[in-house]
């Protein structure tokens, strides 16, 4: 996913954000506080906490509802 797609999604969800470094770094505002987002890698980190994640879908869920996806990974067979 590219930086413009992230920005378009945030605009569609009416989530305020600032663009830094020509879109490489976004600062998203929401009820959970400020979230630093790097669209080129999909990584995001919530300021002032240890909460972090990957991907636009999880970011939108966290910013709009304050929750993340609970992805259960299958056990690895040896």
Short mmCIF file of C-alpha atoms in Angstrom, two decimals:
data_model
loop_
_atom_site.label_atom_id
_atom_site.label_comp_id
_atom_site.label_asym_id
_atom_site.label_seq_id
_atom_site.Cartn_x
_atom_site.Cartn_y
_atom_site.Cartn_z
CA UNK A 1 0.00 0.00 0.00
CA UNK A 2 1.36 3.43 -0.81
CA UNK A 3 1.32 6.68 1.12
CA UNK A 4 -1.51 8.19 -0.93
CA UNK A 5 -3.79 5.22 -0.20
CA UNK A 6 -3.19 5.69 3.54
CA UNK A 7 -3.97 9.40 3.26
CA UNK A 8 -7.11 8.75 1.21
CA UNK A 9 -8.37 6.22 3.77
CA UNK A 10 -7.78 8.62 6.67
CA UNK A 11 -9.61 11.37 4.78
CA UNK A 12 -12.54 9.01 4.04
CA UNK A 13 -12.83 8.15 7.74
CA UNK A 14 -12.56 11.86 8.67
CA UNK A 15 -9.47 11.20 10.78
CA UNK A 16 -7.21 14.26 11.09
CA UNK A 17 -3.52 13.78 10.30
CA UNK A 18 -0.35 15.66 9.43
CA UNK A 19 2.02 14.76 6.61
CA UNK A 20 5.77 14.75 7.26
CA UNK A 21 8.71 13.96 4.95
CA UNK A 22 6.60 13.99 1.77
CA UNK A 23 4.18 11.39 3.13
CA UNK A 24 6.75 8.95 4.48
CA UNK A 25 5.63 9.76 8.04
CA UNK A 26 2.06 10.59 9.07
CA UNK A 27 0.93 11.82 12.46
CA UNK A 28 -2.63 10.68 13.04
CA UNK A 29 -4.94 12.25 15.64
CA UNK A 30 -7.69 10.35 17.33
CA UNK A 31 -9.44 9.73 20.62
CA UNK A 32 -6.55 7.46 21.59
CA UNK A 33 -3.99 10.26 21.15
CA UNK A 34 -1.35 10.77 18.49
CA UNK A 35 -0.18 7.86 16.39
CA UNK A 36 3.01 7.91 14.30
CA UNK A 37 2.48 6.03 11.04
CA UNK A 38 4.94 4.98 8.34
CA UNK A 39 2.79 3.98 5.34
CA UNK A 40 5.70 2.55 3.34
CA UNK A 41 6.20 -0.19 5.94
CA UNK A 42 2.71 -0.18 7.47
CA UNK A 43 4.12 0.23 10.98
CA UNK A 44 2.41 2.51 13.50
CA UNK A 45 3.16 3.41 17.11
CA UNK A 46 0.88 5.21 19.56
CA UNK A 47 2.70 8.03 21.35
CA UNK A 48 2.95 7.75 25.11
CA UNK A 49 2.21 4.03 25.19
CA UNK A 50 3.70 0.78 24.01
CA UNK A 51 0.78 0.12 21.65
CA UNK A 52 1.92 -0.51 18.11
CA UNK A 53 0.80 -2.45 15.09
CA UNK A 54 0.97 -2.97 11.35
CA UNK A 55 -1.36 -2.18 8.52
CA UNK A 56 -4.06 0.29 7.65
CA UNK A 57 -6.98 -1.87 8.75
CA UNK A 58 -5.61 -2.33 12.26
CA UNK A 59 -4.68 1.36 12.45
CA UNK A 60 -8.21 2.44 11.52
CA UNK A 61 -9.70 0.05 14.07
CA UNK A 62 -7.40 1.36 16.78
CA UNK A 63 -7.92 5.04 16.00
CA UNK A 64 -11.70 4.81 15.61
CA UNK A 65 -12.52 2.28 18.33
CA UNK A 66 -9.43 2.04 20.51
CA UNK A 67 -9.00 -1.65 19.80
CA UNK A 68 -6.96 -3.90 17.56
CA UNK A 69 -7.49 -7.17 15.80
CA UNK A 70 -6.78 -10.23 17.92
CA UNK A 71 -5.00 -12.38 15.40
CA UNK A 72 -4.28 -15.86 16.67
CA UNK A 73 -1.36 -17.50 14.97
CA UNK A 74 -1.54 -21.28 14.54
CA UNK A 75 1.00 -23.31 16.50
CA UNK A 76 4.16 -24.30 14.67
CA UNK A 77 4.74 -28.02 14.19
CA UNK A 78 8.28 -29.28 14.63
#
